[in-house]
Structures are given as C-alpha cells and as structure tokens.
Amino acid sequence: MRRQRMLGKLLVAVLLAAAGLWQVGFVYSPAEAAQSIRAADPSVIRVGGTYISTQSVGDGIAVRQASSPDQLSGAVQRQVWTDTRGRGGVWAPEIVLDGGRYYIYFALGAGSSRRTFVISSTSPDGGYTAEQKLALPDDKWAIDGSLFTFNGQRWFVWSGWAGDTNVEQNIYLARMSSPTTPVGARYVISQPREPWERVVGNPFINEGPEPIRDPNGQLHIVYSANGSWSDQYCLADLRLRAGGDPTYVWDWYKSNGCLFGSNRSTMMSGWDPTLYVNGPGHHPFVLLHGDIATSPPAGPRFPLMFHAVPKGTPYTWSNRFWYTGTFCWWGNTTYRRANVPGPNTDTGWSLKFFE
C-alpha cells in the first residue's frame, strides 16, 4: 500500500511538471482540509516557486509570501496599504499579475457607498500606488472584483447591485482596456434565482466570482452562493458555452446545485457535501501568475484555497479560516435549465472540489 501511494504521488508530480504547475515541497494529494489563517476571502497566486496571498487587516491590506500554500500561515505579514481616511472596512482584496505589475483590487466604503478600488506595484509586498477608484459602469455597489484575460480581451468580474438598494447581489462582467480602465457597459451573467441558492438570503447572494478556463478552453466563473453568514454558503459554477459571448447572459449555463458545500440538500446530483468544514466559499484557484491561461488540464488534483468554518464550531464570520484544498476537472457534465432562450442543456467540463 505504501509503495502504491508513493507511485501515485510520483505520477501526480510527473503530470504537474508536464503542466508547468509542480512545486517541490507541496504534494497535491487527497487529505483532510488544512486549516491555516483565521480570516476570510483568501486570494493566492503563484509566481515562480513563491505563493503570494493578500488579505484584509481591518483598515488595510496585508501580503504574505511562502514556498507553499500551507506555509502561508507562518509567513511574515506585511501591510502594503492602509485607509487613512476612515471610509469603512476593506473587503476581499484580490491580487493579480498583469504585464509584470501586481494589482490588488478591493472593496471599500460604508453601506451603499461601497465601491471597488485598485492599487499596483512592481513588487508584491511593497511600493504600491495610492488607491484609485475603479470606474465600473453604472457606478453601483461593487465587491469581490478580479481581473482576467480571455481570448485576448481583459475582463473584470465582480459582485454588485443592480440599483442602489440591497436586494440581491449579481455577478457582472465588463471589458477592460487596461488593468485599471473599464470600458463600455456592465453585463449581468448570474442572479441568485435558483431555489438552492436562495436558502439563506435577505439579500440573496452571488459573490466571490473566480475565473478559470477548462481543458476545452471554455470560460468558467465559479462563485459563492447563499448568505456568507450561514453554513449554506457554497460554491457553484457558471460555464460559458463553447463559442459563446461572455456578455450574453443566456450563453452562460449554471450548475444545478452547489459543487462544494456542506448541505446535501443543495448539492448538485453526484456531488457530496464536505466532511470537515461548514459553508466553504470565496475560493482562489492557485494559478501560475493568477492567469487563467495557466489553468490546469484534466487529470490530477490542483491546489485550491477557500474559507470555511470547522465543523462543531458556531458558524460566524469570526470563526472563518483559510483552508488549503484541491480541485480537478470533471468531464461530461450536463447543466440543465428551462424557460429561457437557447438550448435547455449544455454538456462539458465541471469541477470537483476536495477538502
């Protein structure tokens, strides 16, 4: 048995090396979720052999660097930006690398005034510019934003309100002419309208969108559904149909339930609930440079981080921890819908998540 495990790990190493994703010292193998930082909304990318994370620290943003995701909890925390104007707590900073420069997007403000801002630097842990408000189309409440490039076009994806009141949080897309300049309109691609994502609401929520590209080159936006204050919080998938238009909502197909969650009643058929944590959500795919062009192929499991609350612990925001987990692509998966334009079914890659 031990020899079989070693051979299995060696095979994973070979596959990951071929994909350019192997990092010595970090074994991508099934295991109980590894608890690390007591915080929410992890953001982690890999640059060379270094894993870089960013998190909110009260009225500021901190960066850590380590040689594996598991080692981030013991890494030095360096505060790289502080709100000196008392505009409200920092939410969900997201770090990306574009053109050799680091950009951190984050939400700031009180109540309905919360908007998305960005800072940038040539170094991940210092020298950042002053914050700049991102001029997102329609200038509405906006959080959990991230930049990515798909088919040669930069895009920005975020969670926001349609109007000026807290009714529901939708997922929006907008084109970007640069990492700091949105252009054109915003396009809604998901609203929390399915029964399994309306178990806990007021407001109902689609948030924490994270882009990734599947082995066929199709775009996915994996997001968090249900209230983040409850153990119904979970991950679900939006898959853009082959050749689809990212700005056309009916070219997106939604998973028929949670793909990563702790309640069997809301899980998509064939997906199992978590064993060790409650309410997993707001996850980064730990990609090279944070670039979806480096999304992994089908086959072995790859690193993932998410926040959750350990089972047996009251589900509160203060009890959330970062966890390291894994994910893999799951083929030939059909998403179904009804009473909307376009075909009722779409079959392609989905994802499986593991603690």
CSV table of C-alpha atoms in Angstrom, one decimal:
chain,number,residue,atom,x,y,z
A,1,MET,CA,0.0,0.0,0.0
A,2,ARG,CA,2.8,2.4,0.9
A,3,ARG,CA,4.5,1.7,-2.4
A,4,GLN,CA,1.2,2.3,-4.3
A,5,ARG,CA,0.8,5.7,-2.5
A,6,MET,CA,4.4,6.7,-3.4
A,7,LEU,CA,3.8,5.7,-7.1
A,8,GLY,CA,0.6,7.7,-7.1
A,9,LYS,CA,2.4,10.8,-5.8
A,10,LEU,CA,5.2,10.3,-8.4
A,11,LEU,CA,2.6,10.1,-11.1
A,12,VAL,CA,1.0,13.3,-9.9
A,13,ALA,CA,4.4,15.0,-9.8
A,14,VAL,CA,5.1,14.0,-13.4
A,15,LEU,CA,1.7,15.2,-14.6
A,16,LEU,CA,2.1,18.5,-12.8
A,17,ALA,CA,5.6,19.0,-14.0
A,18,ALA,CA,4.4,18.5,-17.6
A,19,ALA,CA,1.7,21.1,-17.0
A,20,GLY,CA,4.3,23.6,-15.5
A,21,LEU,CA,2.4,23.6,-12.2
A,22,TRP,CA,4.6,21.4,-9.9
A,23,GLN,CA,6.2,23.0,-7.0
A,24,VAL,CA,8.7,20.9,-5.0
A,25,GLY,CA,7.6,20.6,-1.3
A,26,PHE,CA,3.9,20.8,-1.9
A,27,VAL,CA,2.1,17.5,-2.5
A,28,TYR,CA,-1.2,17.7,-4.3
A,29,SER,CA,-2.9,14.7,-2.7
A,30,PRO,CA,-6.2,14.0,-1.1
A,31,ALA,CA,-6.2,14.9,2.6
A,32,GLU,CA,-8.3,16.5,5.3
A,33,ALA,CA,-8.5,20.2,4.8
A,34,ALA,CA,-5.5,22.0,6.3
A,35,GLN,CA,-6.6,24.9,8.5
A,36,SER,CA,-4.3,28.0,8.4
A,37,ILE,CA,-5.1,31.7,8.7
A,38,ARG,CA,-8.0,32.9,10.8
A,39,ALA,CA,-9.5,35.2,8.2
A,40,ALA,CA,-11.9,35.3,5.2
A,41,ASP,CA,-11.7,35.8,1.5
A,42,PRO,CA,-8.3,34.3,0.6
A,43,SER,CA,-6.5,35.4,-2.6
A,44,VAL,CA,-3.5,33.4,-3.6
A,45,ILE,CA,-1.4,33.2,-6.8
A,46,ARG,CA,1.9,31.5,-7.6
A,47,VAL,CA,4.9,33.4,-9.1
A,48,GLY,CA,7.8,31.0,-9.9
A,49,GLY,CA,8.2,29.0,-6.7
A,50,THR,CA,6.5,31.6,-4.4
A,51,TYR,CA,2.9,31.6,-3.3
A,52,ILE,CA,1.6,35.2,-2.7
A,53,SER,CA,-1.5,35.9,-0.7
A,54,THR,CA,-3.4,39.0,0.2
A,55,GLN,CA,-5.9,39.6,3.0
A,56,SER,CA,-7.8,42.4,4.7
A,57,VAL,CA,-6.5,43.5,8.1
A,58,GLY,CA,-9.0,45.9,9.5
A,59,ASP,CA,-8.5,49.2,7.6
A,60,GLY,CA,-5.7,47.9,5.5
A,61,ILE,CA,-4.3,45.2,3.2
A,62,ALA,CA,-1.5,42.7,4.0
A,63,VAL,CA,0.6,40.4,1.8
A,64,ARG,CA,2.3,37.1,2.7
A,65,GLN,CA,4.8,35.0,0.7
A,66,ALA,CA,5.7,31.4,1.2
A,67,SER,CA,7.0,28.3,-0.7
A,68,SER,CA,3.7,26.5,-0.4
A,69,PRO,CA,0.1,27.4,0.3
A,70,ASP,CA,0.2,25.5,3.6
A,71,GLN,CA,3.2,27.7,4.7
A,72,LEU,CA,1.4,31.0,4.2
A,73,SER,CA,0.0,30.9,7.8
A,74,GLY,CA,3.5,31.1,9.2
A,75,ALA,CA,4.8,33.7,6.8
A,76,VAL,CA,5.5,37.3,7.7
A,77,GLN,CA,2.5,39.5,7.2
A,78,ARG,CA,3.4,42.8,5.6
A,79,GLN,CA,0.9,45.6,5.4
A,80,VAL,CA,1.1,47.2,2.0
A,81,TRP,CA,-1.8,49.7,2.2
A,82,THR,CA,-3.8,51.5,4.8
A,83,ASP,CA,-7.0,53.5,4.6
A,84,THR,CA,-6.1,56.8,6.2
A,85,ARG,CA,-9.5,58.4,5.6
A,86,GLY,CA,-11.8,56.1,7.6
A,87,ARG,CA,-14.0,55.2,4.7
A,88,GLY,CA,-15.1,51.8,6.0
A,89,GLY,CA,-13.5,48.3,6.3
A,90,VAL,CA,-11.6,46.7,3.5
A,91,TRP,CA,-13.3,43.7,1.9
A,92,ALA,CA,-11.8,40.8,-0.1
A,93,PRO,CA,-8.6,42.1,-1.6
A,94,GLU,CA,-7.7,40.2,-4.8
A,95,ILE,CA,-4.1,40.1,-6.2
A,96,VAL,CA,-3.3,39.5,-9.8
A,97,LEU,CA,-0.2,39.9,-12.0
A,98,ASP,CA,-0.6,41.6,-15.4
A,99,GLY,CA,2.3,42.8,-17.6
A,100,GLY,CA,4.8,42.3,-14.8
A,101,ARG,CA,2.9,44.5,-12.4
A,102,TYR,CA,0.9,43.4,-9.3
A,103,TYR,CA,-2.6,44.8,-8.9
A,104,ILE,CA,-4.7,44.4,-5.8
A,105,TYR,CA,-8.5,45.1,-6.2
A,106,PHE,CA,-10.6,45.6,-3.0
A,107,ALA,CA,-13.9,47.0,-1.8
A,108,LEU,CA,-14.0,50.0,0.4
A,109,GLY,CA,-16.8,52.2,1.9
A,110,ALA,CA,-19.8,52.1,4.2
A,111,GLY,CA,-23.2,50.8,3.3
A,112,SER,CA,-24.4,51.6,-0.2
A,113,SER,CA,-21.3,53.7,-0.8
A,114,ARG,CA,-19.0,50.6,-1.1
A,115,ARG,CA,-17.1,50.6,-4.3
A,116,THR,CA,-14.1,48.8,-5.8
A,117,PHE,CA,-10.6,50.3,-5.7
A,118,VAL,CA,-7.2,49.2,-7.0
A,119,ILE,CA,-3.5,49.7,-6.1
A,120,SER,CA,-0.5,48.5,-8.0
A,121,SER,CA,3.2,47.9,-7.7
A,122,THR,CA,6.2,46.2,-9.4
A,123,SER,CA,6.8,44.3,-6.1
A,124,PRO,CA,4.1,42.1,-4.4
A,125,ASP,CA,4.9,43.3,-0.8
A,126,GLY,CA,5.6,47.0,-1.1
A,127,GLY,CA,5.8,50.2,-3.1
A,128,TYR,CA,2.1,50.3,-4.0
A,129,THR,CA,0.5,53.3,-5.6
A,130,ALA,CA,-2.3,55.4,-3.9
A,131,GLU,CA,-5.7,53.8,-4.2
A,132,GLN,CA,-7.7,54.5,-7.3
A,133,LYS,CA,-11.5,54.0,-7.6
A,134,LEU,CA,-12.3,51.7,-10.4
A,135,ALA,CA,-14.8,53.5,-12.7
A,136,LEU,CA,-17.0,50.5,-13.2
A,137,PRO,CA,-20.1,51.0,-15.5
A,138,ASP,CA,-23.2,52.5,-13.7
A,139,ASP,CA,-21.2,53.2,-10.5
A,140,LYS,CA,-23.1,50.9,-8.2
A,141,TRP,CA,-22.2,48.9,-5.1
A,142,ALA,CA,-19.4,46.6,-6.1
A,143,ILE,CA,-17.3,44.0,-4.3
A,144,ASP,CA,-15.1,40.9,-4.9
A,145,GLY,CA,-13.7,42.1,-8.2
A,146,SER,CA,-11.0,40.3,-10.2
A,147,LEU,CA,-9.2,40.9,-13.5
A,148,PHE,CA,-8.6,38.2,-16.1
A,149,THR,CA,-7.8,37.8,-19.8
A,150,PHE,CA,-9.9,35.6,-22.1
A,151,ASN,CA,-9.4,35.2,-25.8
A,152,GLY,CA,-7.1,38.2,-25.9
A,153,GLN,CA,-9.5,40.6,-24.1
A,154,ARG,CA,-9.1,41.8,-20.5
A,155,TRP,CA,-12.3,41.5,-18.4
A,156,PHE,CA,-13.3,42.5,-14.9
A,157,VAL,CA,-15.8,40.3,-12.9
A,158,TRP,CA,-17.4,41.3,-9.7
A,159,SER,CA,-20.5,41.1,-7.4
A,160,GLY,CA,-22.8,44.0,-7.2
A,161,TRP,CA,-26.2,45.5,-7.0
A,162,ALA,CA,-28.5,46.3,-10.0
A,163,GLY,CA,-29.6,49.6,-8.3
A,164,ASP,CA,-28.9,51.5,-5.1
A,165,THR,CA,-30.6,49.2,-2.6
A,166,ASN,CA,-29.5,45.9,-1.1
A,167,VAL,CA,-32.0,43.5,-2.8
A,168,GLU,CA,-29.6,40.9,-4.3
A,169,GLN,CA,-26.0,40.5,-5.4
A,170,ASN,CA,-25.4,39.6,-9.0
A,171,ILE,CA,-22.3,38.7,-11.0
A,172,TYR,CA,-21.3,41.3,-13.6
A,173,LEU,CA,-18.7,41.5,-16.3
A,174,ALA,CA,-17.1,44.5,-18.0
A,175,ARG,CA,-14.4,44.8,-20.6
A,176,MET,CA,-11.1,46.5,-19.6
A,177,SER,CA,-8.7,48.5,-21.8
A,178,SER,CA,-6.1,48.2,-19.1
A,179,PRO,CA,-5.9,46.7,-15.6
A,180,THR,CA,-7.3,50.0,-14.2
A,181,THR,CA,-9.7,51.2,-17.0
A,182,PRO,CA,-13.1,49.7,-17.6
A,183,VAL,CA,-14.7,50.4,-21.0
A,184,GLY,CA,-18.3,50.0,-22.2
A,185,ALA,CA,-21.3,48.6,-20.3
A,186,ARG,CA,-21.6,46.1,-17.5
A,187,TYR,CA,-23.2,42.8,-18.2
A,188,VAL,CA,-25.1,40.7,-15.7
A,189,ILE,CA,-24.2,37.0,-16.1
A,190,SER,CA,-25.8,35.5,-13.0
A,191,GLN,CA,-28.5,36.3,-10.5
A,192,PRO,CA,-29.4,34.3,-7.4
A,193,ARG,CA,-32.7,32.9,-8.7
A,194,GLU,CA,-32.4,29.1,-8.3
A,195,PRO,CA,-34.0,27.5,-5.2
A,196,TRP,CA,-30.7,26.0,-4.0
A,197,GLU,CA,-29.1,29.5,-3.9
A,198,ARG,CA,-32.0,31.1,-2.1
A,199,VAL,CA,-32.0,29.0,1.0
A,200,VAL,CA,-30.5,31.9,3.0
A,201,GLY,CA,-31.0,35.4,1.8
A,202,ASN,CA,-32.0,39.0,2.6
A,203,PRO,CA,-30.2,39.7,0.4
A,204,PHE,CA,-29.8,36.7,-1.8
A,205,ILE,CA,-26.2,36.4,-2.9
A,206,ASN,CA,-24.0,35.6,-5.9
A,207,GLU,CA,-20.5,36.7,-4.9
A,208,GLY,CA,-16.8,35.9,-4.9
A,209,PRO,CA,-16.5,35.2,-8.6
A,210,GLU,CA,-13.3,33.4,-9.7
A,211,PRO,CA,-12.5,32.8,-13.4
A,212,ILE,CA,-10.8,29.6,-14.7
A,213,ARG,CA,-10.5,28.0,-18.2
A,214,ASP,CA,-11.4,24.4,-18.7
A,215,PRO,CA,-9.4,21.8,-20.8
A,216,ASN,CA,-11.6,22.7,-23.8
A,217,GLY,CA,-10.7,26.4,-23.4
A,218,GLN,CA,-14.2,27.3,-22.2
A,219,LEU,CA,-14.5,30.0,-19.6
A,220,HIS,CA,-16.0,29.3,-16.1
A,221,ILE,CA,-16.8,31.7,-13.3
A,222,VAL,CA,-17.1,29.8,-10.0
A,223,TYR,CA,-18.9,31.8,-7.4
A,224,SER,CA,-20.3,31.7,-3.8
A,225,ALA,CA,-24.0,31.4,-3.2
A,226,ASN,CA,-26.3,31.8,-0.2
A,227,GLY,CA,-25.6,34.1,2.7
A,228,SER,CA,-22.0,34.2,3.9
A,229,TRP,CA,-23.2,34.4,7.5
A,230,SER,CA,-24.6,30.8,7.3
A,231,ASP,CA,-23.4,27.3,6.7
A,232,GLN,CA,-25.4,27.2,3.5
A,233,TYR,CA,-22.6,29.2,1.8
A,234,CYS,CA,-21.3,27.1,-1.1
A,235,LEU,CA,-19.6,27.2,-4.5
A,236,ALA,CA,-21.4,26.9,-7.8
A,237,ASP,CA,-20.3,27.1,-11.4
A,238,LEU,CA,-21.1,29.3,-14.5
A,239,ARG,CA,-19.9,27.7,-17.7
A,240,LEU,CA,-19.8,29.7,-20.9
A,241,ARG,CA,-21.0,27.6,-23.8
A,242,ALA,CA,-18.4,26.7,-26.5
A,243,GLY,CA,-18.0,29.8,-28.7
A,244,GLY,CA,-20.4,31.8,-26.5
A,245,ASP,CA,-20.4,35.5,-26.0
A,246,PRO,CA,-19.3,36.4,-22.4
A,247,THR,CA,-21.6,39.4,-22.4
A,248,TYR,CA,-24.8,37.5,-23.3
A,249,VAL,CA,-26.4,36.1,-20.1
A,250,TRP,CA,-28.1,33.2,-21.9
A,251,ASP,CA,-24.7,31.8,-23.2
A,252,TRP,CA,-23.9,31.0,-19.6
A,253,TYR,CA,-25.1,27.7,-18.0
A,254,LYS,CA,-25.3,27.3,-14.3
A,255,SER,CA,-24.6,24.2,-12.3
A,256,ASN,CA,-27.8,22.6,-11.0
A,257,GLY,CA,-26.8,22.9,-7.3
A,258,CYS,CA,-23.7,23.6,-5.2
A,259,LEU,CA,-20.5,21.9,-6.3
A,260,PHE,CA,-18.7,22.5,-2.9
A,261,GLY,CA,-20.9,22.9,0.1
A,262,SER,CA,-21.8,21.3,3.5
A,263,ASN,CA,-25.5,20.6,3.0
A,264,ARG,CA,-26.5,17.6,0.9
A,265,SER,CA,-30.0,19.1,0.1
A,266,THR,CA,-28.4,21.9,-2.0
A,267,MET,CA,-25.6,19.8,-3.7
A,268,MET,CA,-25.7,19.0,-7.4
A,269,SER,CA,-26.6,15.4,-8.1
A,270,GLY,CA,-23.4,13.3,-7.9
A,271,TRP,CA,-21.5,15.8,-5.7
A,272,ASP,CA,-21.0,15.1,-2.0
A,273,PRO,CA,-21.1,17.6,1.0
A,274,THR,CA,-18.0,18.4,3.0
A,275,LEU,CA,-16.8,16.2,5.9
A,276,TYR,CA,-14.6,18.6,7.9
A,277,VAL,CA,-15.9,22.1,7.4
A,278,ASN,CA,-19.1,24.1,7.0
A,279,GLY,CA,-20.0,26.7,4.5
A,280,PRO,CA,-17.0,26.6,2.2
A,281,GLY,CA,-16.7,29.6,-0.2
A,282,HIS,CA,-14.8,32.5,-1.6
A,283,HIS,CA,-12.0,30.5,-3.2
A,284,PRO,CA,-9.0,31.3,-5.3
A,285,PHE,CA,-7.7,28.9,-7.9
A,286,VAL,CA,-4.0,29.0,-7.1
A,287,LEU,CA,-2.8,29.5,-10.7
A,288,LEU,CA,0.6,30.5,-12.1
A,289,HIS,CA,0.6,34.3,-12.2
A,290,GLY,CA,-3.1,34.1,-11.4
A,291,ASP,CA,-3.6,33.7,-15.2
A,292,ILE,CA,-6.4,31.6,-16.5
A,293,ALA,CA,-4.2,30.7,-19.4
A,294,THR,CA,-2.3,28.5,-16.9
A,295,SER,CA,-5.4,26.7,-15.8
A,296,PRO,CA,-4.7,23.0,-15.3
A,297,PRO,CA,-5.5,20.2,-17.7
A,298,ALA,CA,-7.7,17.3,-16.9
A,299,GLY,CA,-6.2,14.6,-14.7
A,300,PRO,CA,-4.7,15.2,-11.2
A,301,ARG,CA,-5.9,17.5,-8.5
A,302,PHE,CA,-4.6,21.0,-8.2
A,303,PRO,CA,-4.3,23.5,-5.3
A,304,LEU,CA,-7.3,25.5,-4.1
A,305,MET,CA,-7.8,27.8,-1.1
A,306,PHE,CA,-11.2,28.7,0.4
A,307,HIS,CA,-12.6,29.9,3.7
A,308,ALA,CA,-14.9,27.9,5.9
A,309,VAL,CA,-15.8,27.2,9.5
A,310,PRO,CA,-14.7,24.0,11.1
A,311,LYS,CA,-17.5,21.6,11.9
A,312,GLY,CA,-18.5,21.6,15.5
A,313,THR,CA,-17.9,25.4,15.7
A,314,PRO,CA,-20.6,28.1,15.6
A,315,TYR,CA,-20.9,29.5,12.1
A,316,THR,CA,-19.9,33.1,12.5
A,317,TRP,CA,-17.7,35.4,10.4
A,318,SER,CA,-15.2,35.5,13.2
A,319,ASN,CA,-14.8,31.7,13.1
A,320,ARG,CA,-13.8,31.6,9.4
A,321,PHE,CA,-10.3,30.2,8.5
A,322,TRP,CA,-8.4,29.8,5.3
A,323,TYR,CA,-8.1,26.2,4.2
A,324,THR,CA,-6.0,24.5,1.6
A,325,GLY,CA,-7.8,22.0,-0.6
A,326,THR,CA,-7.7,20.6,-4.1
A,327,PHE,CA,-9.9,20.5,-7.2
A,328,CYS,CA,-10.0,18.7,-10.5
A,329,TRP,CA,-11.9,18.9,-13.8
A,330,TRP,CA,-14.9,16.6,-14.1
A,331,GLY,CA,-16.0,15.9,-17.7
A,332,ASN,CA,-19.2,15.1,-19.5
A,333,THR,CA,-21.3,17.1,-17.0
A,334,THR,CA,-24.7,18.4,-18.2
A,335,TYR,CA,-26.2,21.6,-16.8
A,336,ARG,CA,-29.9,22.0,-17.3
A,337,ARG,CA,-32.3,25.0,-17.4
A,338,ALA,CA,-35.8,25.8,-18.6
A,339,ASN,CA,-37.9,28.7,-19.8
A,340,VAL,CA,-35.0,30.8,-21.1
A,341,PRO,CA,-33.6,31.5,-24.6
A,342,GLY,CA,-31.3,28.9,-26.1
A,343,PRO,CA,-30.9,25.2,-25.6
A,344,ASN,CA,-32.1,23.8,-22.3
A,345,THR,CA,-28.9,21.7,-21.8
A,346,ASP,CA,-25.2,22.1,-22.2
A,347,THR,CA,-22.6,19.4,-21.6
A,348,GLY,CA,-19.0,20.0,-20.8
A,349,TRP,CA,-16.4,20.2,-18.1
A,350,SER,CA,-17.4,20.8,-14.5
A,351,LEU,CA,-15.3,20.7,-11.3
A,352,LYS,CA,-14.9,18.6,-8.2
A,353,PHE,CA,-13.6,20.1,-5.0
A,354,PHE,CA,-11.9,18.3,-2.1
A,355,GLU,CA,-11.0,19.3,1.4
